Amino acid sequence: MIKEISGVIIECVTGNIAEQPDITAVVNAANARLQPGGGVAGAIHRAAGPGLEEECRKYAPIEPGQAVITGGHNLPNRYVIHTLGPVYGVDKPEEKLLGDCYRNSLLLAEQQGIDSVAFPAISTGVFRYPLEKATEVAIRTVLEMLPGLKSVKKIRFVLFSDSDRLVYEAELSRLAGG
Ligand code: ADP
């Protein structure tokens, strides 16, 4: 699904966040220590190579809702934005903290003059945030940010399965209309 809202292209695709060569900054669903780990962080660090882990050291640890930016190293992307999602039922208030991940990632992208950003479904894996609830926060937060964006012209949500993508598409239609 592709939509244009407030001059920004919003896309939902099924795929691997580490294989988005046409995007300037990919977002990592990081752990606090900014280490490789599994899921999204594993895929990003594997593709980026050891230079990413090395660069990350100076920023770790980060707090839930915080975001930091590094180079993309061997990824096809110029930047990686690392953000720590809340662990569902543990880090509270979880809706605000998850919203902060999307807000702070987009603010960093704006500061760097980045034109395109790809997000995974932050917190919905090992951190157990229910997908429907997390999707509502992700889409609502991004829609709220759109009128204030100057450099970011494309936002892509990269979902790991078609069923997750359908949840995103339904929520985007519900909150943005059409
Ligand atoms: P968190 O620790 O924030 O929950 P995870 O990496 O465990 O992060 O999972 C976040 C979401 O990303 C889950 O929905 C998971 O299915 C999905 N996911 C896992 N690997 C990838 C990948 N390579 N590309 C895109 N999405 C992925």
mmCIF file of C-alpha atoms and ligand atoms in Angstrom:
data_model
loop_
_atom_site.group_PDB
_atom_site.id
_atom_site.type_symbol
_atom_site.label_atom_id
_atom_site.label_comp_id
_atom_site.label_asym_id
_atom_site.label_seq_id
_atom_site.Cartn_x
_atom_site.Cartn_y
_atom_site.Cartn_z
ATOM 1 C CA MET A 1 0.000 0.000 0.000
ATOM 2 C CA ILE A 2 1.231 3.497 -0.889
ATOM 3 C CA LYS A 3 -0.405 6.726 0.274
ATOM 4 C CA GLU A 4 0.602 10.373 0.048
ATOM 5 C CA ILE A 5 -0.333 12.433 3.087
ATOM 6 C CA SER A 6 0.833 16.034 3.771
ATOM 7 C CA GLY A 7 3.345 15.637 0.915
ATOM 8 C CA VAL A 8 4.936 12.513 2.446
ATOM 9 C CA ILE A 9 4.742 9.058 0.821
ATOM 10 C CA ILE A 10 3.731 6.355 3.318
ATOM 11 C CA GLU A 11 4.326 2.729 2.304
ATOM 12 C CA CYS A 12 3.609 -0.631 3.932
ATOM 13 C CA VAL A 13 5.651 -3.539 2.551
ATOM 14 C CA THR A 14 6.448 -7.116 3.526
ATOM 15 C CA GLY A 15 10.207 -7.643 3.723
ATOM 16 C CA ASN A 16 13.518 -7.526 5.550
ATOM 17 C CA ILE A 17 14.532 -4.198 7.110
ATOM 18 C CA ALA A 18 18.165 -4.963 6.181
ATOM 19 C CA GLU A 19 17.252 -5.139 2.478
ATOM 20 C CA GLN A 20 15.845 -1.672 1.710
ATOM 21 C CA PRO A 21 18.521 -0.258 -0.631
ATOM 22 C CA ASP A 22 16.487 2.748 -1.813
ATOM 23 C CA ILE A 23 16.035 4.127 1.737
ATOM 24 C CA THR A 24 18.460 6.616 3.355
ATOM 25 C CA ALA A 25 17.954 5.604 7.015
ATOM 26 C CA VAL A 26 16.702 2.278 8.385
ATOM 27 C CA VAL A 27 15.482 2.080 11.973
ATOM 28 C CA ASN A 28 16.840 -0.633 14.246
ATOM 29 C CA ALA A 29 14.582 -2.120 16.968
ATOM 30 C CA ALA A 30 17.640 -2.078 19.213
ATOM 31 C CA ASN A 31 18.431 -3.469 22.636
ATOM 32 C CA ALA A 32 19.669 -1.119 25.380
ATOM 33 C CA ARG A 33 23.319 -2.063 24.834
ATOM 34 C CA LEU A 34 23.045 -1.549 21.053
ATOM 35 C CA GLN A 35 24.419 -5.050 20.532
ATOM 36 C CA PRO A 36 23.575 -7.384 17.626
ATOM 37 C CA GLY A 37 21.077 -9.809 19.293
ATOM 38 C CA GLY A 38 18.215 -11.449 17.337
ATOM 39 C CA GLY A 39 15.319 -10.219 15.185
ATOM 40 C CA VAL A 40 15.733 -6.815 13.573
ATOM 41 C CA ALA A 41 18.963 -5.980 15.449
ATOM 42 C CA GLY A 42 20.513 -9.292 14.368
ATOM 43 C CA ALA A 43 19.599 -8.754 10.714
ATOM 44 C CA ILE A 44 20.878 -5.153 10.710
ATOM 45 C CA HIS A 45 24.190 -5.925 12.436
ATOM 46 C CA ARG A 46 24.808 -9.002 10.258
ATOM 47 C CA ALA A 47 24.354 -6.952 7.118
ATOM 48 C CA ALA A 48 26.241 -3.891 8.437
ATOM 49 C CA GLY A 49 29.300 -5.785 9.691
ATOM 50 C CA PRO A 50 31.391 -5.284 12.867
ATOM 51 C CA GLY A 51 31.990 -1.574 12.232
ATOM 52 C CA LEU A 52 28.412 -0.858 13.288
ATOM 53 C CA GLU A 53 28.812 -2.553 16.669
ATOM 54 C CA GLU A 54 32.028 -0.630 17.168
ATOM 55 C CA GLU A 55 30.403 2.731 16.362
ATOM 56 C CA CYS A 56 27.446 1.904 18.633
ATOM 57 C CA ARG A 57 29.647 1.485 21.716
ATOM 58 C CA LYS A 58 29.929 5.190 22.418
ATOM 59 C CA TYR A 59 26.132 5.633 22.560
ATOM 60 C CA ALA A 60 25.219 2.619 24.761
ATOM 61 C CA PRO A 61 23.256 2.112 26.902
ATOM 62 C CA ILE A 62 20.097 3.897 25.729
ATOM 63 C CA GLU A 63 16.712 4.239 27.464
ATOM 64 C CA PRO A 64 13.283 3.116 26.205
ATOM 65 C CA GLY A 65 11.944 5.704 23.749
ATOM 66 C CA GLN A 66 15.417 7.147 23.004
ATOM 67 C CA ALA A 67 16.974 7.109 19.513
ATOM 68 C CA VAL A 68 20.584 7.532 18.300
ATOM 69 C CA ILE A 69 21.984 7.673 14.770
ATOM 70 C CA THR A 70 25.053 5.987 13.257
ATOM 71 C CA GLY A 71 26.406 5.297 9.796
ATOM 72 C CA GLY A 72 25.110 2.352 7.784
ATOM 73 C CA HIS A 73 28.530 0.671 7.312
ATOM 74 C CA ASN A 74 28.029 -2.289 4.910
ATOM 75 C CA LEU A 75 24.273 -1.807 4.711
ATOM 76 C CA PRO A 76 22.977 -0.247 1.495
ATOM 77 C CA ASN A 77 21.694 2.656 3.650
ATOM 78 C CA ARG A 78 23.648 5.769 4.619
ATOM 79 C CA TYR A 79 22.358 5.743 8.226
ATOM 80 C CA VAL A 80 20.928 3.482 10.932
ATOM 81 C CA ILE A 81 18.681 5.039 13.583
ATOM 82 C CA HIS A 82 18.726 2.838 16.700
ATOM 83 C CA THR A 83 15.754 3.079 19.034
ATOM 84 C CA LEU A 84 14.847 1.076 22.136
ATOM 85 C CA GLY A 85 11.193 0.034 22.328
ATOM 86 C CA PRO A 86 9.449 -0.622 25.650
ATOM 87 C CA VAL A 87 9.199 -4.204 26.918
ATOM 88 C CA TYR A 88 5.424 -4.743 27.052
ATOM 89 C CA GLY A 89 4.129 -4.880 30.618
ATOM 90 C CA VAL A 90 7.491 -3.761 32.039
ATOM 91 C CA ASP A 91 8.552 -0.310 30.710
ATOM 92 C CA LYS A 92 5.769 2.211 31.378
ATOM 93 C CA PRO A 93 3.874 4.121 30.155
ATOM 94 C CA GLU A 94 4.349 1.826 27.182
ATOM 95 C CA GLU A 95 2.203 3.776 24.684
ATOM 96 C CA LYS A 96 4.157 6.967 25.297
ATOM 97 C CA LEU A 97 7.517 5.179 25.196
ATOM 98 C CA LEU A 98 6.655 3.407 21.937
ATOM 99 C CA GLY A 99 5.414 6.711 20.462
ATOM 100 C CA ASP A 100 8.698 8.333 21.557
ATOM 101 C CA CYS A 101 10.609 5.741 19.477
ATOM 102 C CA TYR A 102 8.846 6.874 16.283
ATOM 103 C CA ARG A 103 8.914 10.594 17.220
ATOM 104 C CA ASN A 104 12.577 10.675 18.227
ATOM 105 C CA SER A 105 13.631 8.624 15.180
ATOM 106 C CA LEU A 106 11.876 11.068 12.843
ATOM 107 C CA LEU A 107 13.302 14.082 14.710
ATOM 108 C CA LEU A 108 16.831 12.680 14.267
ATOM 109 C CA ALA A 109 16.129 12.086 10.582
ATOM 110 C CA GLU A 110 14.971 15.695 10.216
ATOM 111 C CA GLN A 111 18.087 17.005 12.002
ATOM 112 C CA GLN A 112 20.262 15.127 9.489
ATOM 113 C CA GLY A 113 18.214 16.258 6.484
ATOM 114 C CA ILE A 114 17.274 12.650 5.659
ATOM 115 C CA ASP A 115 14.688 12.136 2.900
ATOM 116 C CA SER A 116 13.519 8.549 3.513
ATOM 117 C CA VAL A 117 13.143 6.350 6.617
ATOM 118 C CA ALA A 118 12.123 2.691 7.014
ATOM 119 C CA PHE A 119 10.668 1.415 10.302
ATOM 120 C CA PRO A 120 10.208 -2.165 11.525
ATOM 121 C CA ALA A 121 7.355 -2.976 13.952
ATOM 122 C CA ILE A 122 9.262 -1.846 17.061
ATOM 123 C CA SER A 123 8.668 -3.849 20.289
ATOM 124 C CA THR A 124 6.406 -6.460 18.638
ATOM 125 C CA GLY A 125 8.962 -9.294 18.689
ATOM 126 C CA VAL A 126 10.981 -10.279 21.758
ATOM 127 C CA PHE A 127 9.489 -7.274 23.619
ATOM 128 C CA ARG A 128 5.955 -8.800 23.196
ATOM 129 C CA TYR A 129 3.962 -5.612 22.464
ATOM 130 C CA PRO A 130 0.715 -6.898 20.865
ATOM 131 C CA LEU A 131 0.894 -6.099 17.140
ATOM 132 C CA GLU A 132 -2.536 -4.413 16.855
ATOM 133 C CA LYS A 133 -1.860 -2.100 19.806
ATOM 134 C CA ALA A 134 1.690 -1.307 18.608
ATOM 135 C CA THR A 135 0.436 -0.632 15.080
ATOM 136 C CA GLU A 136 -2.076 1.926 16.337
ATOM 137 C CA VAL A 137 0.696 3.799 18.200
ATOM 138 C CA ALA A 138 3.120 3.608 15.251
ATOM 139 C CA ILE A 139 0.667 4.908 12.646
ATOM 140 C CA ARG A 140 -0.943 7.533 14.880
ATOM 141 C CA THR A 141 2.445 8.932 15.948
ATOM 142 C CA VAL A 142 3.787 9.091 12.395
ATOM 143 C CA LEU A 143 0.576 10.737 11.110
ATOM 144 C CA GLU A 144 0.838 13.365 13.876
ATOM 145 C CA MET A 145 4.420 14.142 12.830
ATOM 146 C CA LEU A 146 3.739 14.519 9.087
ATOM 147 C CA PRO A 147 2.722 18.207 8.971
ATOM 148 C CA GLY A 148 5.966 19.197 10.738
ATOM 149 C CA LEU A 149 8.336 17.233 8.497
ATOM 150 C CA LYS A 150 10.542 19.179 6.106
ATOM 151 C CA SER A 151 13.233 16.813 4.838
ATOM 152 C CA VAL A 152 11.561 13.417 5.273
ATOM 153 C CA LYS A 153 9.511 12.744 2.149
ATOM 154 C CA LYS A 154 9.062 8.972 2.400
ATOM 155 C CA ILE A 155 8.288 6.694 5.357
ATOM 156 C CA ARG A 156 8.206 2.932 4.784
ATOM 157 C CA PHE A 157 6.864 0.427 7.292
ATOM 158 C CA VAL A 158 8.643 -2.900 6.703
ATOM 159 C CA LEU A 159 6.686 -5.818 8.116
ATOM 160 C CA PHE A 160 8.049 -9.313 8.434
ATOM 161 C CA SER A 161 4.887 -11.105 7.226
ATOM 162 C CA ASP A 162 1.938 -10.397 4.954
ATOM 163 C CA SER A 163 -0.431 -10.806 7.907
ATOM 164 C CA ASP A 164 1.429 -8.079 9.862
ATOM 165 C CA ARG A 165 1.365 -5.865 6.761
ATOM 166 C CA LEU A 166 -2.411 -6.277 6.480
ATOM 167 C CA VAL A 167 -2.795 -5.093 10.090
ATOM 168 C CA TYR A 168 -0.734 -1.978 9.242
ATOM 169 C CA GLU A 169 -2.699 -1.308 6.052
ATOM 170 C CA ALA A 170 -6.038 -1.585 7.852
ATOM 171 C CA GLU A 171 -4.881 0.808 10.569
ATOM 172 C CA LEU A 172 -3.493 3.290 8.024
ATOM 173 C CA SER A 173 -6.825 3.271 6.181
ATOM 174 C CA ARG A 174 -8.733 3.682 9.452
ATOM 175 C CA LEU A 175 -6.623 6.595 10.782
ATOM 176 C CA ALA A 176 -5.782 8.371 7.515
ATOM 177 C CA GLY A 177 -8.988 7.621 5.621
ATOM 178 C CA GLY A 178 -9.401 5.851 2.293
HETATM 179 P P1 ADP B 1 11.757 -5.930 19.707
HETATM 180 O O1 ADP B 1 12.865 -6.425 20.600
HETATM 181 O O2 ADP B 1 11.671 -4.423 19.637
HETATM 182 O O3 ADP B 1 10.455 -6.605 19.984
HETATM 183 P P2 ADP B 1 12.344 -7.684 17.391
HETATM 184 O O4 ADP B 1 13.492 -7.523 16.463
HETATM 185 O O5 ADP B 1 12.332 -8.880 18.295
HETATM 186 O O6 ADP B 1 12.263 -6.305 18.213
HETATM 187 O O7 ADP B 1 10.999 -7.705 16.549
HETATM 188 C C1 ADP B 1 10.312 -6.563 16.080
HETATM 189 C C2 ADP B 1 9.457 -6.938 14.882
HETATM 190 O O8 ADP B 1 10.280 -7.068 13.737
HETATM 191 C C3 ADP B 1 8.700 -8.264 14.996
HETATM 192 O O9 ADP B 1 7.393 -8.069 14.464
HETATM 193 C C4 ADP B 1 9.494 -9.215 14.122
HETATM 194 O O10 ADP B 1 8.657 -10.203 13.515
HETATM 195 C C5 ADP B 1 10.009 -8.285 13.044
HETATM 196 N N1 ADP B 1 11.288 -8.682 12.397
HETATM 197 C C6 ADP B 1 12.207 -9.592 12.789
HETATM 198 N N2 ADP B 1 13.248 -9.629 11.933
HETATM 199 C C7 ADP B 1 12.981 -8.698 10.959
HETATM 200 C C8 ADP B 1 13.657 -8.244 9.776
HETATM 201 N N3 ADP B 1 14.837 -8.767 9.405
HETATM 202 N N4 ADP B 1 13.073 -7.273 9.028
HETATM 203 C C9 ADP B 1 11.880 -6.718 9.384
HETATM 204 N N5 ADP B 1 11.191 -7.104 10.478
HETATM 205 C C10 ADP B 1 11.727 -8.079 11.257
#
